[in-house]
Amino acid sequence: QVQLVESGGGLVQAGGSLRLSCAASGRTFSRYAMGWFRQAPGKDREFVAAISGRGGSTYYADSVKGRFTISRDNAKSMVYLQMNSLKPEDTAIYYCAADNTIVKFTATLNVDYWGQGTQVVVSS
């Protein structure tokens, strides 16, 4: 069982930056691929970024590539999403997620564990 708690959301102007954090419970954190999804009002949840258990591989949605960076600190059981050059269309609830299989992040939204989400609002 993995419990995930996100933080760091808020209101920012377009062009600004935010850093989301996700704290994970459990002693086997490094066994899990971690990732971020988001859901904008009236839209389906979508994949944003994922990182492998040891951090050697990262994946990004085309819409955030070059602007967002996912990272993790296995010693602290933390995963981060650095978001730069934010746009109004990045406004959404951002969810941290964990799964043993990283392909699930990009191929399906059916990952095993979810956080409660943190709101990001980007004003124009």
Short mmCIF file of N, CA and C in Angstrom, two decimals:
data_model
loop_
_atom_site.label_atom_id
_atom_site.label_comp_id
_atom_site.label_asym_id
_atom_site.label_seq_id
_atom_site.Cartn_x
_atom_site.Cartn_y
_atom_site.Cartn_z
N GLN A 1 0.84 -1.19 0.00
CA GLN A 1 0.00 0.00 0.00
C GLN A 1 0.88 1.25 0.00
N VAL A 2 0.54 2.19 -0.83
CA VAL A 2 1.28 3.45 -0.93
C VAL A 2 0.30 4.59 -0.74
N GLN A 3 0.65 5.50 0.13
CA GLN A 3 -0.15 6.71 0.31
C GLN A 3 0.63 7.90 -0.21
N LEU A 4 -0.07 8.77 -0.93
CA LEU A 4 0.57 9.89 -1.61
C LEU A 4 -0.10 11.19 -1.19
N VAL A 5 0.71 12.19 -0.88
CA VAL A 5 0.18 13.49 -0.48
C VAL A 5 0.90 14.58 -1.27
N GLU A 6 0.13 15.31 -2.07
CA GLU A 6 0.69 16.37 -2.90
C GLU A 6 0.68 17.70 -2.16
N SER A 7 1.56 18.58 -2.57
CA SER A 7 1.58 19.95 -2.06
C SER A 7 2.25 20.84 -3.10
N GLY A 8 2.11 22.15 -2.92
CA GLY A 8 2.80 23.09 -3.78
C GLY A 8 1.95 23.78 -4.83
N GLY A 9 0.69 23.39 -4.92
CA GLY A 9 -0.16 24.06 -5.89
C GLY A 9 -0.47 25.48 -5.47
N GLY A 10 -1.09 26.23 -6.38
CA GLY A 10 -1.44 27.60 -6.06
C GLY A 10 -1.78 28.39 -7.29
N LEU A 11 -1.82 29.71 -7.13
CA LEU A 11 -2.14 30.64 -8.21
C LEU A 11 -0.86 31.31 -8.68
N VAL A 12 -0.65 31.31 -9.99
CA VAL A 12 0.56 31.91 -10.56
C VAL A 12 0.19 32.57 -11.87
N GLN A 13 0.91 33.61 -12.23
CA GLN A 13 0.68 34.28 -13.50
C GLN A 13 1.33 33.49 -14.64
N ALA A 14 0.77 33.66 -15.81
CA ALA A 14 1.34 33.02 -16.99
C ALA A 14 2.81 33.40 -17.13
N GLY A 15 3.64 32.42 -17.46
CA GLY A 15 5.07 32.62 -17.55
C GLY A 15 5.81 32.32 -16.27
N GLY A 16 5.07 32.15 -15.20
CA GLY A 16 5.68 31.88 -13.91
C GLY A 16 5.99 30.40 -13.70
N SER A 17 6.43 30.09 -12.48
CA SER A 17 6.84 28.73 -12.14
C SER A 17 6.20 28.27 -10.84
N LEU A 18 6.04 26.98 -10.74
CA LEU A 18 5.61 26.34 -9.51
C LEU A 18 6.34 25.01 -9.40
N ARG A 19 6.52 24.57 -8.17
CA ARG A 19 7.10 23.25 -7.92
C ARG A 19 6.13 22.46 -7.07
N LEU A 20 5.64 21.36 -7.64
CA LEU A 20 4.78 20.45 -6.90
C LEU A 20 5.62 19.39 -6.23
N SER A 21 5.17 18.99 -5.05
CA SER A 21 5.84 17.92 -4.32
C SER A 21 4.84 16.83 -3.99
N CYS A 22 5.35 15.63 -3.88
CA CYS A 22 4.50 14.50 -3.52
C CYS A 22 5.29 13.65 -2.52
N ALA A 23 4.71 13.51 -1.33
CA ALA A 23 5.32 12.67 -0.30
C ALA A 23 4.66 11.31 -0.31
N ALA A 24 5.48 10.28 -0.33
CA ALA A 24 4.97 8.92 -0.39
C ALA A 24 5.29 8.16 0.90
N SER A 25 4.37 7.32 1.30
CA SER A 25 4.60 6.46 2.46
C SER A 25 5.21 5.15 1.99
N GLY A 26 5.64 4.33 2.93
CA GLY A 26 6.13 3.01 2.57
C GLY A 26 7.63 2.94 2.44
N ARG A 27 8.16 1.74 2.64
CA ARG A 27 9.60 1.53 2.63
C ARG A 27 10.13 1.12 1.27
N THR A 28 9.23 0.86 0.32
CA THR A 28 9.66 0.35 -0.98
C THR A 28 9.47 1.39 -2.06
N PHE A 29 9.66 2.64 -1.71
CA PHE A 29 9.40 3.73 -2.64
C PHE A 29 10.15 3.56 -3.94
N SER A 30 11.40 3.15 -3.89
CA SER A 30 12.22 3.07 -5.10
C SER A 30 11.76 1.97 -6.05
N ARG A 31 10.89 1.10 -5.61
CA ARG A 31 10.36 0.05 -6.49
C ARG A 31 9.25 0.58 -7.40
N TYR A 32 8.73 1.74 -7.08
CA TYR A 32 7.60 2.27 -7.81
C TYR A 32 8.03 3.33 -8.81
N ALA A 33 7.48 3.20 -10.01
CA ALA A 33 7.51 4.34 -10.90
C ALA A 33 6.53 5.38 -10.36
N MET A 34 6.86 6.64 -10.54
CA MET A 34 6.02 7.71 -10.05
C MET A 34 5.66 8.65 -11.18
N GLY A 35 4.54 9.31 -11.03
CA GLY A 35 4.17 10.21 -12.11
C GLY A 35 3.15 11.24 -11.68
N TRP A 36 2.86 12.12 -12.61
CA TRP A 36 1.87 13.17 -12.41
C TRP A 36 0.85 13.14 -13.54
N PHE A 37 -0.40 13.30 -13.14
CA PHE A 37 -1.50 13.48 -14.07
C PHE A 37 -2.17 14.80 -13.73
N ARG A 38 -3.02 15.28 -14.62
CA ARG A 38 -3.80 16.48 -14.32
C ARG A 38 -5.19 16.37 -14.93
N GLN A 39 -6.09 17.11 -14.33
CA GLN A 39 -7.46 17.14 -14.85
C GLN A 39 -7.97 18.56 -14.79
N ALA A 40 -8.23 19.11 -15.95
CA ALA A 40 -8.79 20.45 -16.06
C ALA A 40 -10.31 20.38 -15.99
N PRO A 41 -10.95 21.47 -15.62
CA PRO A 41 -12.42 21.47 -15.52
C PRO A 41 -13.07 21.04 -16.83
N GLY A 42 -13.97 20.08 -16.74
CA GLY A 42 -14.69 19.63 -17.91
C GLY A 42 -13.90 18.74 -18.86
N LYS A 43 -12.69 18.37 -18.45
CA LYS A 43 -11.87 17.54 -19.32
C LYS A 43 -11.49 16.24 -18.62
N ASP A 44 -11.04 15.29 -19.41
CA ASP A 44 -10.58 14.02 -18.86
C ASP A 44 -9.21 14.19 -18.20
N ARG A 45 -8.93 13.31 -17.27
CA ARG A 45 -7.61 13.29 -16.66
C ARG A 45 -6.58 12.89 -17.72
N GLU A 46 -5.42 13.55 -17.68
CA GLU A 46 -4.40 13.26 -18.68
C GLU A 46 -3.03 13.09 -18.04
N PHE A 47 -2.20 12.33 -18.72
CA PHE A 47 -0.84 12.09 -18.28
C PHE A 47 -0.01 13.36 -18.45
N VAL A 48 0.88 13.61 -17.48
CA VAL A 48 1.78 14.76 -17.56
C VAL A 48 3.23 14.31 -17.64
N ALA A 49 3.66 13.52 -16.65
CA ALA A 49 5.06 13.11 -16.61
C ALA A 49 5.20 11.87 -15.73
N ALA A 50 6.25 11.09 -15.98
CA ALA A 50 6.53 9.90 -15.18
C ALA A 50 8.03 9.70 -15.07
N ILE A 51 8.43 9.00 -14.02
CA ILE A 51 9.83 8.74 -13.78
C ILE A 51 9.98 7.32 -13.24
N SER A 52 11.01 6.62 -13.68
CA SER A 52 11.22 5.25 -13.25
C SER A 52 11.67 5.19 -11.79
N GLY A 53 11.70 3.98 -11.26
CA GLY A 53 11.97 3.80 -9.84
C GLY A 53 13.28 4.40 -9.36
N ARG A 54 14.32 4.27 -10.16
CA ARG A 54 15.62 4.81 -9.77
C ARG A 54 15.90 6.15 -10.42
N GLY A 55 14.93 6.64 -11.17
CA GLY A 55 15.07 7.96 -11.76
C GLY A 55 15.81 8.01 -13.07
N GLY A 56 16.14 6.86 -13.63
CA GLY A 56 16.95 6.85 -14.84
C GLY A 56 16.19 7.17 -16.11
N SER A 57 14.89 7.02 -16.07
CA SER A 57 14.07 7.27 -17.25
C SER A 57 12.93 8.20 -16.90
N THR A 58 12.68 9.15 -17.78
CA THR A 58 11.57 10.08 -17.60
C THR A 58 10.76 10.17 -18.89
N TYR A 59 9.51 10.47 -18.73
CA TYR A 59 8.58 10.58 -19.85
C TYR A 59 7.70 11.80 -19.63
N TYR A 60 7.36 12.47 -20.72
CA TYR A 60 6.56 13.67 -20.64
C TYR A 60 5.50 13.70 -21.73
N ALA A 61 4.38 14.31 -21.40
CA ALA A 61 3.39 14.62 -22.42
C ALA A 61 3.97 15.70 -23.33
N ASP A 62 3.60 15.66 -24.58
CA ASP A 62 4.12 16.64 -25.54
C ASP A 62 3.79 18.07 -25.11
N SER A 63 2.67 18.24 -24.47
CA SER A 63 2.21 19.58 -24.10
C SER A 63 3.08 20.24 -23.01
N VAL A 64 3.87 19.44 -22.29
CA VAL A 64 4.69 20.00 -21.21
C VAL A 64 6.18 19.80 -21.45
N LYS A 65 6.53 19.08 -22.48
CA LYS A 65 7.94 18.78 -22.75
C LYS A 65 8.72 20.08 -22.93
N GLY A 66 9.86 20.17 -22.24
CA GLY A 66 10.68 21.37 -22.31
C GLY A 66 10.31 22.42 -21.29
N ARG A 67 9.17 22.28 -20.65
CA ARG A 67 8.74 23.24 -19.62
C ARG A 67 8.67 22.62 -18.23
N PHE A 68 8.30 21.36 -18.15
CA PHE A 68 8.15 20.66 -16.88
C PHE A 68 9.30 19.66 -16.71
N THR A 69 9.70 19.46 -15.47
CA THR A 69 10.72 18.47 -15.15
C THR A 69 10.29 17.65 -13.94
N ILE A 70 10.28 16.34 -14.10
CA ILE A 70 9.96 15.46 -13.00
C ILE A 70 11.26 14.93 -12.41
N SER A 71 11.28 14.81 -11.09
CA SER A 71 12.45 14.27 -10.40
C SER A 71 11.99 13.57 -9.14
N ARG A 72 12.91 12.81 -8.54
CA ARG A 72 12.57 12.10 -7.31
C ARG A 72 13.77 12.02 -6.40
N ASP A 73 13.48 11.91 -5.12
CA ASP A 73 14.51 11.71 -4.10
C ASP A 73 14.11 10.47 -3.32
N ASN A 74 14.70 9.35 -3.65
CA ASN A 74 14.30 8.09 -3.02
C ASN A 74 14.64 8.05 -1.53
N ALA A 75 15.65 8.76 -1.13
CA ALA A 75 16.01 8.78 0.29
C ALA A 75 14.93 9.46 1.13
N LYS A 76 14.21 10.38 0.50
CA LYS A 76 13.15 11.11 1.20
C LYS A 76 11.76 10.65 0.80
N SER A 77 11.68 9.70 -0.11
CA SER A 77 10.39 9.21 -0.63
C SER A 77 9.55 10.36 -1.18
N MET A 78 10.20 11.17 -2.00
CA MET A 78 9.55 12.35 -2.57
C MET A 78 9.67 12.34 -4.09
N VAL A 79 8.67 12.87 -4.73
CA VAL A 79 8.73 13.12 -6.16
C VAL A 79 8.29 14.56 -6.39
N TYR A 80 8.90 15.18 -7.40
CA TYR A 80 8.66 16.59 -7.65
C TYR A 80 8.28 16.83 -9.10
N LEU A 81 7.56 17.92 -9.32
CA LEU A 81 7.28 18.37 -10.67
C LEU A 81 7.57 19.86 -10.72
N GLN A 82 8.68 20.21 -11.36
CA GLN A 82 9.04 21.61 -11.56
C GLN A 82 8.35 22.09 -12.82
N MET A 83 7.53 23.11 -12.69
CA MET A 83 6.75 23.61 -13.81
C MET A 83 7.18 25.04 -14.11
N ASN A 84 7.74 25.24 -15.29
CA ASN A 84 8.20 26.56 -15.72
C ASN A 84 7.39 27.02 -16.93
N SER A 85 7.47 28.29 -17.20
CA SER A 85 6.78 28.87 -18.36
C SER A 85 5.32 28.45 -18.39
N LEU A 86 4.66 28.58 -17.27
CA LEU A 86 3.28 28.11 -17.15
C LEU A 86 2.35 28.90 -18.05
N LYS A 87 1.34 28.19 -18.54
CA LYS A 87 0.34 28.76 -19.43
C LYS A 87 -1.04 28.60 -18.80
N PRO A 88 -1.99 29.44 -19.17
CA PRO A 88 -3.35 29.26 -18.62
C PRO A 88 -3.91 27.86 -18.85
N GLU A 89 -3.54 27.24 -19.96
CA GLU A 89 -4.04 25.88 -20.24
C GLU A 89 -3.42 24.82 -19.34
N ASP A 90 -2.46 25.20 -18.51
CA ASP A 90 -1.93 24.28 -17.51
C ASP A 90 -2.79 24.24 -16.25
N THR A 91 -3.77 25.11 -16.18
CA THR A 91 -4.68 25.12 -15.03
C THR A 91 -5.39 23.80 -14.90
N ALA A 92 -5.29 23.19 -13.73
CA ALA A 92 -5.87 21.86 -13.52
C ALA A 92 -5.61 21.44 -12.07
N ILE A 93 -6.25 20.36 -11.70
CA ILE A 93 -5.86 19.66 -10.47
C ILE A 93 -4.78 18.66 -10.87
N TYR A 94 -3.68 18.69 -10.16
CA TYR A 94 -2.54 17.82 -10.45
C TYR A 94 -2.50 16.69 -9.42
N TYR A 95 -2.40 15.48 -9.94
CA TYR A 95 -2.41 14.28 -9.10
C TYR A 95 -1.08 13.55 -9.19
N CYS A 96 -0.57 13.18 -8.05
CA CYS A 96 0.59 12.31 -7.98
C CYS A 96 0.11 10.86 -8.05
N ALA A 97 0.88 10.00 -8.68
CA ALA A 97 0.48 8.61 -8.83
C ALA A 97 1.69 7.69 -8.74
N ALA A 98 1.42 6.43 -8.38
CA ALA A 98 2.48 5.44 -8.26
C ALA A 98 2.01 4.11 -8.82
N ASP A 99 2.94 3.38 -9.42
CA ASP A 99 2.63 2.05 -9.94
C ASP A 99 3.93 1.30 -10.15
N ASN A 100 3.84 -0.02 -10.08
CA ASN A 100 5.03 -0.84 -10.32
C ASN A 100 5.46 -0.83 -11.79
N THR A 101 4.54 -0.49 -12.66
CA THR A 101 4.79 -0.59 -14.10
C THR A 101 4.70 0.78 -14.74
N ILE A 102 5.82 1.30 -15.21
CA ILE A 102 5.83 2.67 -15.72
C ILE A 102 5.02 2.80 -17.01
N VAL A 103 4.89 1.73 -17.77
CA VAL A 103 4.16 1.83 -19.03
C VAL A 103 2.71 2.20 -18.80
N LYS A 104 2.20 1.91 -17.61
CA LYS A 104 0.81 2.26 -17.32
C LYS A 104 0.59 3.77 -17.33
N PHE A 105 1.61 4.52 -17.02
CA PHE A 105 1.45 5.98 -16.97
C PHE A 105 1.19 6.54 -18.36
N THR A 106 1.86 6.01 -19.35
CA THR A 106 1.74 6.56 -20.69
C THR A 106 0.67 5.85 -21.51
N ALA A 107 0.44 4.56 -21.22
CA ALA A 107 -0.49 3.79 -22.03
C ALA A 107 -1.91 3.80 -21.48
N THR A 108 -2.04 4.02 -20.19
CA THR A 108 -3.35 3.99 -19.57
C THR A 108 -3.33 4.81 -18.30
N LEU A 109 -4.47 5.25 -17.84
CA LEU A 109 -4.58 5.97 -16.59
C LEU A 109 -4.80 5.02 -15.42
N ASN A 110 -4.70 3.72 -15.68
CA ASN A 110 -5.06 2.73 -14.68
C ASN A 110 -3.87 2.39 -13.77
N VAL A 111 -3.34 3.41 -13.10
CA VAL A 111 -2.26 3.18 -12.16
C VAL A 111 -2.85 2.83 -10.80
N ASP A 112 -2.01 2.24 -9.95
CA ASP A 112 -2.53 1.66 -8.72
C ASP A 112 -2.84 2.67 -7.63
N TYR A 113 -2.01 3.68 -7.47
CA TYR A 113 -2.15 4.58 -6.33
C TYR A 113 -2.21 6.04 -6.77
N TRP A 114 -3.10 6.77 -6.09
CA TRP A 114 -3.32 8.18 -6.41
C TRP A 114 -3.28 9.03 -5.15
N GLY A 115 -2.80 10.25 -5.32
CA GLY A 115 -2.95 11.23 -4.26
C GLY A 115 -4.29 11.94 -4.39
N GLN A 116 -4.51 12.89 -3.50
CA GLN A 116 -5.80 13.58 -3.47
C GLN A 116 -5.84 14.76 -4.42
N GLY A 117 -4.70 15.18 -4.92
CA GLY A 117 -4.64 16.26 -5.89
C GLY A 117 -4.31 17.60 -5.27
N THR A 118 -3.70 18.47 -6.07
CA THR A 118 -3.42 19.83 -5.66
C THR A 118 -3.75 20.76 -6.83
N GLN A 119 -4.42 21.87 -6.53
CA GLN A 119 -4.92 22.76 -7.56
C GLN A 119 -3.83 23.71 -8.04
N VAL A 120 -3.74 23.83 -9.35
CA VAL A 120 -2.85 24.81 -9.97
C VAL A 120 -3.71 25.71 -10.85
N VAL A 121 -3.60 27.02 -10.64
CA VAL A 121 -4.33 27.98 -11.45
C VAL A 121 -3.32 28.96 -12.05
N VAL A 122 -3.35 29.06 -13.37
CA VAL A 122 -2.45 29.96 -14.08
C VAL A 122 -3.28 31.07 -14.70
N SER A 123 -3.06 32.28 -14.25
CA SER A 123 -3.83 33.41 -14.75
C SER A 123 -3.13 34.04 -15.95
N SER A 124 -3.95 34.58 -16.86
CA SER A 124 -3.39 35.19 -18.07
C SER A 124 -3.10 36.66 -17.87
#
